Short mmCIF file of C-alpha atoms in Angstrom, two decimals:
data_model
loop_
_atom_site.label_atom_id
_atom_site.label_comp_id
_atom_site.label_asym_id
_atom_site.label_seq_id
_atom_site.Cartn_x
_atom_site.Cartn_y
_atom_site.Cartn_z
CA MET A 1 8.38 67.17 -47.57
CA SER A 2 7.88 65.57 -50.88
CA GLU A 3 10.12 68.20 -52.52
CA THR A 4 13.08 66.44 -50.82
CA ARG A 5 12.34 63.00 -52.41
CA ARG A 6 12.65 61.63 -55.95
CA MET A 7 9.21 61.86 -57.77
CA VAL A 8 8.48 58.22 -59.42
CA ILE A 9 5.38 58.46 -61.20
CA ARG A 10 3.65 61.60 -62.25
CA LEU A 11 -0.16 62.05 -63.51
CA ASP A 12 -1.44 65.05 -65.33
CA HIS A 13 -5.06 65.53 -66.33
CA VAL A 14 -5.09 61.78 -67.11
CA GLY A 15 -8.47 60.03 -68.61
CA VAL A 16 -9.42 56.57 -69.58
CA SER A 17 -12.56 55.96 -71.72
CA TYR A 18 -14.37 52.80 -72.90
CA TRP A 19 -17.10 52.56 -75.54
CA LEU A 20 -20.11 50.97 -74.16
CA LYS A 21 -22.68 49.22 -76.64
CA GLN A 22 -26.26 50.63 -76.26
CA SER A 23 -28.09 48.88 -79.19
CA LEU A 24 -26.98 47.27 -82.40
CA PHE A 25 -25.95 50.40 -84.05
CA LYS A 26 -25.53 52.59 -81.30
CA ARG A 27 -22.63 53.05 -78.42
CA ARG A 28 -21.50 55.98 -76.23
CA LYS A 29 -18.20 56.86 -74.71
CA PHE A 30 -17.83 56.30 -70.82
CA TRP A 31 -14.94 57.79 -68.81
CA ALA A 32 -13.70 55.53 -66.35
CA LEU A 33 -11.28 58.09 -65.15
CA ARG A 34 -12.04 61.69 -66.40
CA ASP A 35 -9.24 64.15 -64.78
CA VAL A 36 -6.62 62.95 -62.42
CA SER A 37 -3.53 64.47 -61.42
CA PHE A 38 -1.04 63.65 -58.76
CA ASP A 39 2.81 62.94 -58.14
CA LEU A 40 3.93 59.80 -56.32
CA TYR A 41 7.26 60.10 -54.43
CA GLU A 42 9.68 57.68 -53.53
CA GLY A 43 8.86 56.06 -49.90
CA ASP A 44 5.38 57.35 -49.94
CA SER A 45 2.36 55.49 -48.80
CA LEU A 46 -0.42 56.67 -50.59
CA GLY A 47 -4.23 55.74 -49.99
CA VAL A 48 -6.91 56.03 -52.62
CA ILE A 49 -10.27 56.29 -51.27
CA GLY A 50 -13.56 56.78 -52.93
CA LYS A 51 -17.18 54.87 -53.37
CA ASN A 52 -17.62 52.03 -55.61
CA GLY A 53 -17.27 52.67 -59.41
CA VAL A 54 -15.25 55.93 -59.12
CA GLY A 55 -12.23 54.61 -60.89
CA LYS A 56 -9.87 53.51 -58.30
CA SER A 57 -9.08 50.13 -59.74
CA THR A 58 -8.73 51.61 -63.21
CA LEU A 59 -6.07 53.79 -61.55
CA LEU A 60 -4.13 50.87 -60.31
CA ARG A 61 -3.98 49.23 -63.60
CA LEU A 62 -2.95 52.96 -65.34
CA LEU A 63 0.04 52.85 -62.35
CA ALA A 64 0.96 49.20 -63.33
CA GLY A 65 1.28 49.97 -66.92
CA VAL A 66 -1.49 47.42 -67.93
CA MET A 67 -3.44 50.05 -69.70
CA ALA A 68 -2.54 53.66 -71.43
CA PRO A 69 -4.64 56.81 -70.42
CA ASP A 70 -6.52 58.14 -73.47
CA CYS A 71 -5.91 61.72 -72.58
CA GLY A 72 -3.48 63.38 -70.36
CA VAL A 73 0.20 62.41 -69.33
CA LEU A 74 1.28 59.49 -67.27
CA GLU A 75 5.26 59.43 -66.77
CA ASN A 76 6.90 56.37 -65.04
CA ARG A 77 10.49 57.49 -64.18
CA GLY A 78 12.09 53.99 -64.20
CA VAL A 79 10.42 52.27 -61.41
CA SER A 80 9.09 48.69 -61.28
CA THR A 81 5.59 48.09 -60.14
CA SER A 82 3.67 45.05 -58.79
CA LEU A 83 -0.33 45.12 -59.02
CA LEU A 84 -1.83 43.12 -56.27
CA SER A 85 -5.48 42.86 -57.03
CA LEU A 86 -8.37 40.05 -56.43
CA ASN A 87 -9.82 41.23 -59.79
CA LEU A 88 -6.77 39.80 -61.52
CA GLY A 89 -7.07 36.37 -60.34
CA PHE A 90 -5.05 33.26 -60.76
CA LEU A 91 -5.29 30.23 -63.32
CA PRO A 92 -7.88 28.43 -61.43
CA TYR A 93 -6.83 24.80 -62.99
CA LEU A 94 -3.26 25.29 -61.72
CA SER A 95 -2.12 24.75 -58.27
CA GLY A 96 -1.00 27.38 -55.79
CA ARG A 97 2.67 26.55 -56.14
CA GLU A 98 2.37 26.97 -60.05
CA ASN A 99 0.33 30.27 -59.81
CA ALA A 100 2.88 31.62 -57.40
CA ILE A 101 5.88 30.77 -59.82
CA LEU A 102 3.80 32.30 -62.87
CA GLY A 103 2.90 35.30 -60.66
CA GLY A 104 6.67 35.95 -59.81
CA MET A 105 8.02 35.33 -63.18
CA PHE A 106 5.36 37.66 -64.57
CA GLN A 107 6.47 40.14 -62.28
CA GLY A 108 10.28 40.15 -63.09
CA MET A 109 11.66 37.29 -60.84
CA THR A 110 13.40 34.26 -62.61
CA ARG A 111 11.74 30.81 -61.67
CA ALA A 112 14.77 29.96 -59.56
CA GLU A 113 14.26 33.17 -57.46
CA ILE A 114 10.60 32.49 -56.76
CA GLU A 115 11.35 28.75 -56.19
CA ALA A 116 13.84 29.75 -53.53
CA LYS A 117 11.34 31.80 -51.66
CA MET A 118 8.47 29.41 -52.06
CA ASP A 119 8.75 28.22 -48.40
CA ASP A 120 8.73 31.87 -47.31
CA ILE A 121 5.64 32.27 -49.54
CA VAL A 122 3.72 29.23 -48.32
CA ARG A 123 4.42 30.08 -44.58
CA PHE A 124 3.08 33.50 -44.75
CA ALA A 125 0.09 32.83 -46.91
CA GLU A 126 -0.61 29.89 -44.35
CA LEU A 127 -1.70 27.53 -47.15
CA ASN A 128 0.65 24.52 -46.04
CA GLU A 129 -0.76 21.49 -47.41
CA PHE A 130 -3.03 23.55 -49.79
CA ILE A 131 -0.21 24.88 -51.80
CA ASP A 132 -0.20 22.05 -54.37
CA GLN A 133 -4.13 21.92 -54.74
CA PRO A 134 -5.88 23.92 -57.64
CA VAL A 135 -6.75 27.41 -56.85
CA SER A 136 -10.25 26.63 -58.00
CA SER A 137 -10.56 24.95 -54.47
CA TYR A 138 -9.40 28.03 -52.85
CA SER A 139 -11.47 30.41 -51.13
CA SER A 140 -11.28 34.23 -52.06
CA GLY A 141 -9.20 34.49 -48.67
CA MET A 142 -6.86 31.88 -49.53
CA GLN A 143 -6.33 33.33 -52.99
CA ALA A 144 -5.69 36.90 -51.33
CA ARG A 145 -3.21 35.42 -48.99
CA LEU A 146 -1.26 33.85 -51.76
CA GLY A 147 -1.23 36.87 -53.88
CA PHE A 148 -0.23 39.14 -51.00
CA SER A 149 2.72 36.71 -50.20
CA VAL A 150 3.82 36.69 -53.80
CA ALA A 151 3.76 40.49 -54.32
CA PHE A 152 5.74 40.93 -51.22
CA GLN A 153 8.45 38.50 -52.02
CA VAL A 154 8.87 40.15 -55.46
CA GLN A 155 10.01 43.35 -53.87
CA PRO A 156 9.36 46.10 -56.66
CA ASP A 157 9.79 49.70 -56.37
CA VAL A 158 6.13 50.29 -56.11
CA VAL A 159 3.50 48.11 -54.69
CA LEU A 160 -0.11 48.73 -55.92
CA ILE A 161 -2.63 47.05 -53.55
CA ASP A 162 -6.43 46.74 -54.21
CA GLU A 163 -8.57 46.05 -51.53
CA VAL A 164 -6.80 42.67 -50.73
CA ILE A 165 -5.52 43.46 -47.19
CA GLY A 166 -9.16 43.41 -46.27
CA VAL A 167 -9.86 40.03 -47.21
CA GLY A 168 -9.42 37.04 -45.10
CA ASP A 169 -9.34 36.39 -41.32
CA ALA A 170 -8.73 39.00 -38.58
CA ASP A 171 -5.26 37.36 -37.90
CA PHE A 172 -3.87 37.60 -41.40
CA GLN A 173 -5.22 41.04 -42.00
CA GLN A 174 -3.24 42.15 -38.95
CA LYS A 175 0.04 40.16 -40.32
CA SER A 176 -0.63 42.00 -43.56
CA VAL A 177 -0.87 45.40 -42.02
CA ALA A 178 2.37 44.63 -39.96
CA VAL A 179 4.37 43.77 -42.88
CA MET A 180 3.12 46.85 -45.07
CA LYS A 181 4.10 49.01 -41.83
CA GLU A 182 7.60 47.52 -41.86
CA ARG A 183 7.90 48.24 -45.42
CA ILE A 184 6.79 51.95 -44.94
CA ARG A 185 9.21 52.36 -42.04
CA ALA A 186 11.99 51.05 -43.96
CA LYS A 187 10.96 53.41 -47.04
CA ASP A 188 12.34 50.84 -49.49
CA THR A 189 9.00 50.55 -51.14
CA THR A 190 6.59 53.17 -52.44
CA ILE A 191 2.85 51.86 -51.71
CA VAL A 192 -0.52 52.59 -53.43
CA PHE A 193 -3.24 51.23 -51.35
CA VAL A 194 -6.92 51.50 -52.58
CA SER A 195 -9.55 50.79 -49.65
CA HIS A 196 -12.96 51.80 -48.69
CA SER A 197 -11.47 51.73 -45.00
CA ALA A 198 -10.55 55.38 -44.02
CA ALA A 199 -9.19 53.74 -40.78
CA LEU A 200 -6.54 51.60 -42.60
CA ILE A 201 -5.75 54.46 -44.90
CA LYS A 202 -5.12 56.67 -42.01
CA GLU A 203 -3.01 53.94 -40.00
CA LEU A 204 -1.01 52.91 -43.12
CA CYS A 205 -0.84 55.97 -45.50
CA ASN A 206 0.93 59.30 -45.15
CA ARG A 207 -0.60 60.80 -48.16
CA ALA A 208 -4.08 60.23 -49.64
CA VAL A 209 -6.18 60.79 -52.89
CA TRP A 210 -9.98 60.92 -52.78
CA ILE A 211 -11.58 60.26 -56.24
CA GLU A 212 -15.30 60.88 -56.93
CA ASP A 213 -17.06 61.33 -60.25
CA ARG A 214 -14.07 59.98 -61.93
CA ILE A 215 -11.83 62.85 -61.06
CA VAL A 216 -9.55 63.61 -58.03
CA GLN A 217 -11.39 65.76 -55.55
CA LEU A 218 -8.54 66.37 -53.11
CA GLU A 219 -4.97 65.26 -52.60
CA GLY A 220 -2.52 65.75 -49.81
CA ASP A 221 -1.86 64.54 -46.41
CA ALA A 222 -4.09 61.55 -45.43
CA GLU A 223 -5.88 63.25 -42.20
CA THR A 224 -6.89 66.34 -44.26
CA VAL A 225 -8.14 64.18 -47.23
CA LEU A 226 -9.96 61.75 -45.15
CA ALA A 227 -11.70 64.37 -43.10
CA ALA A 228 -12.95 65.98 -46.36
CA TYR A 229 -14.13 62.52 -47.62
CA ASN A 230 -15.93 61.85 -44.34
CA ASN A 231 -17.60 65.24 -44.57
CA PHE A 232 -18.93 64.40 -48.17
CA LEU A 233 -20.27 61.09 -46.90
CA LYS A 234 -22.33 63.06 -44.18
CA THR A 235 -23.28 66.33 -46.35
CA GLY A 236 -22.70 65.18 -49.93
CA LYS A 237 -20.55 68.21 -50.41
CA LYS A 238 -17.70 67.55 -52.77
CA CYS A 239 -14.58 69.60 -53.45
CA VAL A 240 -14.76 69.60 -57.21
CA GLU A 241 -17.61 69.59 -59.67
CA ALA A 242 -17.40 66.82 -62.48
CA PRO A 243 -16.58 68.12 -65.90
CA SER A 244 -19.34 68.51 -68.38
CA GLY A 245 -19.75 65.66 -70.73
CA ALA A 246 -18.59 63.11 -67.98
CA GLY A 247 -20.10 59.82 -68.92
#
């Protein structure tokens, strides 16, 4: 199925490392991602699953162009990306409105374009009178709603979502899932969705990647990958051994 669609991003044996300080004169290299390979196709809804600390958020930052790999090849074939992550945060001393404008402009919109869509952003985020309050007064759920609303107004080629859809009340989660399903059906947006929820990935994604020990264990149709991941949680049996020397 993928062969008939345009490839938009390609990763070939990609790795990302950091130097960790161990003492005043000693440090060691830590691999946040060790060996990651997969192709992303136009119209894909790709789920990324794995336990905490396996490199899922690092992967999204790579796809967003926020960081570059230390080894391997990452090829973006001319698509725009928007990273929606709680970890990126907002400027706490600015209002929700000001953060929405800055966020939209940072992702390629003009100030006039984002201001023209502000009513829709506020309505979808359900912030109403809170939109002009400083973000420091927002709960994590309110920040997630604002970030999600801005990201889906920007309408990039590829939306990168880091767990945000699981934050907030049940009604907003349902509304967010509905919006994602609408985009997926329209096939006008490619989505990469990081989540701990196998159920959400199964519901939203046609393909999935399972990362463990900072390498891709399995990549393919969502049902097959999730079955292997669930088996790992029960039995501890992985698909691929970690490379020697992994941090």
